[in-house]
């Protein structure tokens, strides 16, 4: 492996053939700034969404279907955060949070995941455009971080041992930088081996997990540390490490005036008039990009 220029707003995949494991690394910066600046969230909510967006990019980048979509949703009925939604499609990332400002004011300055959600749940949905298939798993929102909750999802919902590490921070100029590592044992069917949970021991995965756990949080978001260098630090003693294609990560939102007008056109003229305000405009709000799109009711 050779050094590469610093990586930002990109994901890279790799495999460890001898250990039957795969991995992803992601690092995001300006994409986070763009998404988060549209909402002016309080620090605790901003930090939560930054982690969730990084997690979504990590998992979404594993999709083999370029038109496939990964949606991550965390929700509760009586917590500070009532709904968190992020999704990834073709390298495009977006997300938003709905929260109770009064409850947040009563929470600690640095609230835990439980303090924000209480008894919540995590849903992860894979929509595969090429086949039309849709998979969804729902598990309790357990753990101290979104990364730990996602690990629980893969263990409980898919029975696939998984390691996820995420670090988010601001640089000296106040800009967001986040990095993440995703390691996973290859699931059943990819090479014909039996599932790990049917065995009493699985040294291959334990070895990979131990190596992955040695990564320091500040390494993940270090702009001066190229992906290849970090992967080499972790797995240089392996017989083979295969690097996969990189994926550019961008801020994506599928709302635009033409699309919104096409959706509203499916309603009857009477329905559109009922939706309109006194000026005859239908105000359509996009939660993801925090923009309003006024559309004439008679358009």
Coordinates of C-alpha atoms in Angstrom, one line a residue:
X1 CA 0.0 0.0 0.0
X2 CA 1.1 3.6 -0.7
X3 CA 0.2 6.8 1.0
X4 CA -2.6 8.8 -0.5
X5 CA -3.6 12.5 -0.2
X6 CA -5.8 13.2 2.8
X7 CA -9.3 11.8 2.4
X8 CA -12.4 13.8 3.1
X9 CA -16.0 13.3 2.0
X10 CA -15.2 9.8 0.8
X11 CA -15.6 6.2 1.7
X12 CA -13.3 3.3 0.9
X13 CA -14.0 -0.4 1.1
X14 CA -11.6 -3.3 1.8
X15 CA -11.6 -7.0 2.4
X16 CA -9.5 -9.4 4.5
X17 CA -9.8 -12.6 2.4
X18 CA -7.9 -14.7 4.8
X19 CA -10.2 -13.7 7.7
X20 CA -13.5 -13.8 5.7
X21 CA -14.1 -10.1 6.7
X22 CA -14.9 -6.9 5.0
X23 CA -14.6 -3.3 6.1
X24 CA -15.4 0.3 5.2
X25 CA -13.8 3.6 6.3
X26 CA -15.5 7.0 5.8
X27 CA -14.5 10.5 6.5
X28 CA -16.8 13.5 6.1
X29 CA -16.3 17.2 6.5
X30 CA -17.9 19.8 4.3
X31 CA -20.9 17.5 3.8
X32 CA -21.6 17.6 7.5
X33 CA -21.2 21.3 7.6
X34 CA -23.7 21.8 4.8
X35 CA -26.3 19.5 6.3
X36 CA -26.0 20.7 9.9
X37 CA -25.8 24.4 9.0
X38 CA -29.2 24.3 7.5
X39 CA -30.8 23.6 10.8
X40 CA -29.0 25.5 13.6
X41 CA -29.4 22.6 16.0
X42 CA -28.3 22.9 19.7
X43 CA -24.9 21.3 20.3
X44 CA -26.2 18.0 21.7
X45 CA -28.6 17.5 18.8
X46 CA -26.0 18.5 16.3
X47 CA -23.5 16.0 17.7
X48 CA -26.1 13.2 17.6
X49 CA -27.0 13.9 14.0
X50 CA -23.3 14.2 13.0
X51 CA -22.7 10.7 14.4
X52 CA -25.9 9.3 12.8
X53 CA -24.9 10.7 9.4
X54 CA -21.4 9.2 9.6
X55 CA -22.9 5.9 10.6
X56 CA -25.4 6.1 7.7
X57 CA -22.5 6.8 5.2
X58 CA -20.6 3.8 6.6
X59 CA -23.4 1.3 6.2
X60 CA -24.8 2.8 3.0
X61 CA -21.4 2.6 1.3
X62 CA -21.6 -1.2 1.6
X63 CA -24.5 -1.3 -0.8
X64 CA -23.6 -3.1 -4.0
X65 CA -26.6 -1.6 -5.8
X66 CA -25.7 1.9 -6.9
X67 CA -29.3 2.9 -6.9
X68 CA -30.1 1.2 -3.6
X69 CA -31.0 3.2 -0.5
X70 CA -30.2 2.8 3.2
X71 CA -32.4 4.5 5.7
X72 CA -31.6 4.8 9.4
X73 CA -34.4 5.8 11.7
X74 CA -34.4 6.2 15.5
X75 CA -37.6 7.1 17.3
X76 CA -39.3 7.2 20.7
X77 CA -42.6 8.3 22.1
X78 CA -41.5 10.3 25.1
X79 CA -37.9 11.3 24.8
X80 CA -36.1 14.5 24.0
X81 CA -35.6 13.3 20.4
X82 CA -38.9 12.1 18.9
X83 CA -37.5 11.2 15.5
X84 CA -34.1 11.0 13.8
X85 CA -33.9 10.1 10.1
X86 CA -30.9 9.7 7.8
X87 CA -30.6 8.1 4.4
X88 CA -27.9 7.3 1.8
X89 CA -28.4 6.7 -1.9
X90 CA -25.6 6.6 -4.5
X91 CA -23.2 8.5 -2.2
X92 CA -25.8 11.2 -1.4
X93 CA -26.3 11.7 2.3
X94 CA -29.1 13.6 4.2
X95 CA -30.7 13.7 7.6
X96 CA -32.7 15.6 10.2
X97 CA -33.8 15.4 13.8
X98 CA -37.1 16.3 15.5
X99 CA -36.8 17.1 19.2
X100 CA -38.6 18.7 22.1
X101 CA -36.7 21.9 23.1
X102 CA -38.3 22.0 26.6
X103 CA -37.2 18.5 27.4
X104 CA -33.7 19.2 26.0
X105 CA -33.4 22.2 28.3
X106 CA -34.0 19.8 31.3
X107 CA -31.4 17.3 30.0
X108 CA -27.7 17.2 31.0
X109 CA -25.3 19.4 29.0
X110 CA -23.8 16.3 27.5
X111 CA -26.7 13.8 27.4
X112 CA -26.4 10.1 26.9
X113 CA -28.2 8.3 24.2
X114 CA -30.7 7.1 26.8
X115 CA -31.2 10.6 28.0
X116 CA -32.1 11.7 24.5
X117 CA -34.3 8.8 23.5
X118 CA -35.4 6.9 26.6
X119 CA -36.9 3.6 25.5
X120 CA -36.5 4.1 21.8
X121 CA -35.9 1.8 18.8
X122 CA -33.6 1.7 15.8
X123 CA -34.8 0.7 12.4
X124 CA -32.5 0.1 9.4
X125 CA -34.0 -0.3 6.0
X126 CA -32.3 -1.5 2.8
X127 CA -34.1 -0.7 -0.5
X128 CA -32.6 -2.4 -3.5
X129 CA -33.7 -0.7 -6.6
X130 CA -32.2 -3.3 -9.0
X131 CA -34.4 -6.1 -7.6
X132 CA -37.2 -4.2 -5.9
X133 CA -36.4 -6.0 -2.7
X134 CA -36.8 -4.2 0.7
X135 CA -35.3 -5.4 4.0
X136 CA -36.0 -3.8 7.4
X137 CA -34.8 -4.7 10.9
X138 CA -36.0 -3.0 14.1
X139 CA -34.3 -3.4 17.4
X140 CA -34.2 -1.6 20.8
X141 CA -32.0 1.5 20.8
X142 CA -29.4 0.0 23.1
X143 CA -25.9 1.3 23.9
X144 CA -24.2 4.5 24.8
X145 CA -23.8 5.7 21.2
X146 CA -25.5 5.3 17.8
X147 CA -22.5 3.1 16.7
X148 CA -23.2 0.7 19.5
X149 CA -26.9 0.6 18.8
X150 CA -26.1 -0.3 15.1
X151 CA -23.7 -3.1 16.3
X152 CA -26.7 -4.5 18.3
X153 CA -28.8 -4.2 15.2
X154 CA -26.5 -6.4 13.1
X155 CA -26.1 -8.9 15.9
X156 CA -29.8 -9.2 16.8
X157 CA -31.5 -8.6 13.4
X158 CA -29.0 -10.2 11.0
X159 CA -26.8 -12.4 13.2
X160 CA -23.7 -10.9 11.7
X161 CA -20.8 -9.9 14.1
X162 CA -20.0 -6.3 13.4
X163 CA -17.6 -3.7 14.8
X164 CA -18.3 0.1 14.3
X165 CA -16.2 3.0 15.5
X166 CA -17.0 6.6 14.9
X167 CA -15.4 9.9 16.0
X168 CA -16.8 13.4 15.4
X169 CA -15.2 16.7 16.2
X170 CA -14.7 20.3 15.0
X171 CA -11.3 21.4 13.7
X172 CA -9.5 24.6 14.8
X173 CA -11.6 26.6 12.4
X174 CA -14.9 25.2 13.8
X175 CA -15.6 23.0 10.8
X176 CA -17.0 19.5 11.3
X177 CA -14.9 16.4 10.7
X178 CA -16.0 12.9 11.3
X179 CA -14.5 9.5 10.6
X180 CA -15.7 5.9 11.0
X181 CA -14.7 2.3 10.7
X182 CA -17.0 -0.6 9.9
X183 CA -15.9 -4.2 10.1
X184 CA -18.0 -7.2 9.5
X185 CA -17.7 -10.9 9.1
X186 CA -18.9 -12.0 5.7
X187 CA -22.5 -13.1 6.0
X188 CA -23.7 -16.6 5.2
X189 CA -24.0 -17.2 1.5
X190 CA -21.0 -15.1 0.4
X191 CA -18.6 -18.1 0.6
X192 CA -20.7 -21.0 1.7
X193 CA -19.5 -21.1 5.3
X194 CA -21.8 -21.7 8.3
X195 CA -23.0 -18.8 10.3
X196 CA -20.8 -17.8 13.3
X197 CA -23.7 -18.0 15.8
X198 CA -24.0 -21.7 15.2
X199 CA -20.5 -22.3 16.3
X200 CA -18.9 -22.3 19.8
X201 CA -15.9 -20.3 18.6
X202 CA -14.9 -18.1 15.7
X203 CA -11.3 -17.1 16.0
X204 CA -11.2 -15.5 12.5
X205 CA -13.7 -12.8 13.5
X206 CA -12.3 -12.4 17.0
X207 CA -8.8 -11.7 15.5
X208 CA -10.3 -9.0 13.2
X209 CA -12.3 -7.4 15.9
X210 CA -9.3 -7.2 18.3
X211 CA -7.3 -5.4 15.5
X212 CA -10.2 -3.1 14.8
X213 CA -10.6 -2.2 18.4
X214 CA -7.0 -0.8 18.5
X215 CA -8.0 2.1 16.3
X216 CA -7.8 5.4 18.2
X217 CA -10.8 7.7 17.9
X218 CA -8.6 10.6 16.8
X219 CA -7.2 8.6 14.0
X220 CA -10.6 8.2 12.3
X221 CA -11.1 11.9 11.9
X222 CA -7.4 12.8 11.3
X223 CA -7.3 14.6 7.9
X224 CA -3.5 14.1 7.8
X225 CA -3.9 10.3 8.0
X226 CA -4.9 8.8 4.6
X227 CA -7.2 5.8 4.5
X228 CA -4.5 3.4 3.2
X229 CA -2.1 4.4 5.9
X230 CA -4.7 3.7 8.6
X231 CA -5.8 0.4 7.1
X232 CA -2.1 -0.6 6.9
X233 CA -1.6 0.3 10.6
X234 CA -4.5 -2.0 11.6
X235 CA -4.0 -5.0 9.3
X236 CA -0.3 -5.0 8.1
X237 CA 0.3 -8.5 9.5
X238 CA -2.5 -10.0 7.4
X239 CA -1.5 -12.1 4.4
X240 CA -3.7 -10.0 2.1
X241 CA -5.7 -6.8 2.3
X242 CA -7.7 -5.9 -0.8
X243 CA -8.7 -2.3 -1.3
X244 CA -12.0 -1.7 -3.1
X245 CA -13.3 1.3 -5.0
X246 CA -13.8 4.7 -3.3
X247 CA -17.2 6.4 -3.1
X248 CA -17.6 10.1 -3.0
X249 CA -20.0 11.4 -0.3
X250 CA -22.1 14.4 -1.1
X251 CA -25.0 16.2 0.5
X252 CA -28.1 15.1 -1.2
X253 CA -31.8 16.1 -1.0
X254 CA -34.3 15.0 -3.6
X255 CA -36.6 17.9 -3.1
X256 CA -36.8 20.5 -5.9
X257 CA -39.6 22.7 -7.3
X258 CA -40.2 20.5 -10.4
X259 CA -40.5 17.3 -8.3
X260 CA -42.8 18.9 -5.7
X261 CA -45.0 20.3 -8.5
X262 CA -45.3 16.9 -10.1
X263 CA -46.4 15.3 -6.7
X264 CA -49.0 18.0 -6.1
X265 CA -50.3 17.6 -9.6
X266 CA -51.6 14.2 -8.6
X267 CA -54.1 15.9 -6.3
X268 CA -57.4 17.2 -7.6
X269 CA -57.8 21.0 -8.0
X270 CA -60.2 21.0 -5.1
X271 CA -57.6 19.3 -2.8
X272 CA -54.9 21.7 -3.9
X273 CA -57.1 24.7 -3.1
X274 CA -57.7 23.3 0.4
X275 CA -53.9 23.0 0.9
X276 CA -53.3 26.6 -0.2
X277 CA -52.9 29.6 2.1
X278 CA -54.7 32.9 1.7
X279 CA -52.3 33.9 -1.1
X280 CA -53.2 30.8 -3.1
X281 CA -49.8 29.1 -2.4
X282 CA -49.2 25.6 -1.1
X283 CA -46.2 25.8 1.3
X284 CA -44.2 22.5 1.1
X285 CA -41.5 22.2 3.7
X286 CA -38.5 19.8 3.4
X287 CA -37.4 18.5 6.7
X288 CA -34.1 17.3 5.3
X289 CA -32.8 20.6 3.9
X290 CA -35.0 23.0 6.0
X291 CA -36.3 24.8 2.9
X292 CA -39.8 25.9 2.0
X293 CA -41.1 25.5 -1.5
X294 CA -44.2 27.7 -2.3
X295 CA -46.2 26.2 -5.2
X296 CA -49.2 27.9 -6.7
X297 CA -52.4 25.9 -6.1
X298 CA -53.5 26.3 -9.7
X299 CA -50.2 25.4 -11.2

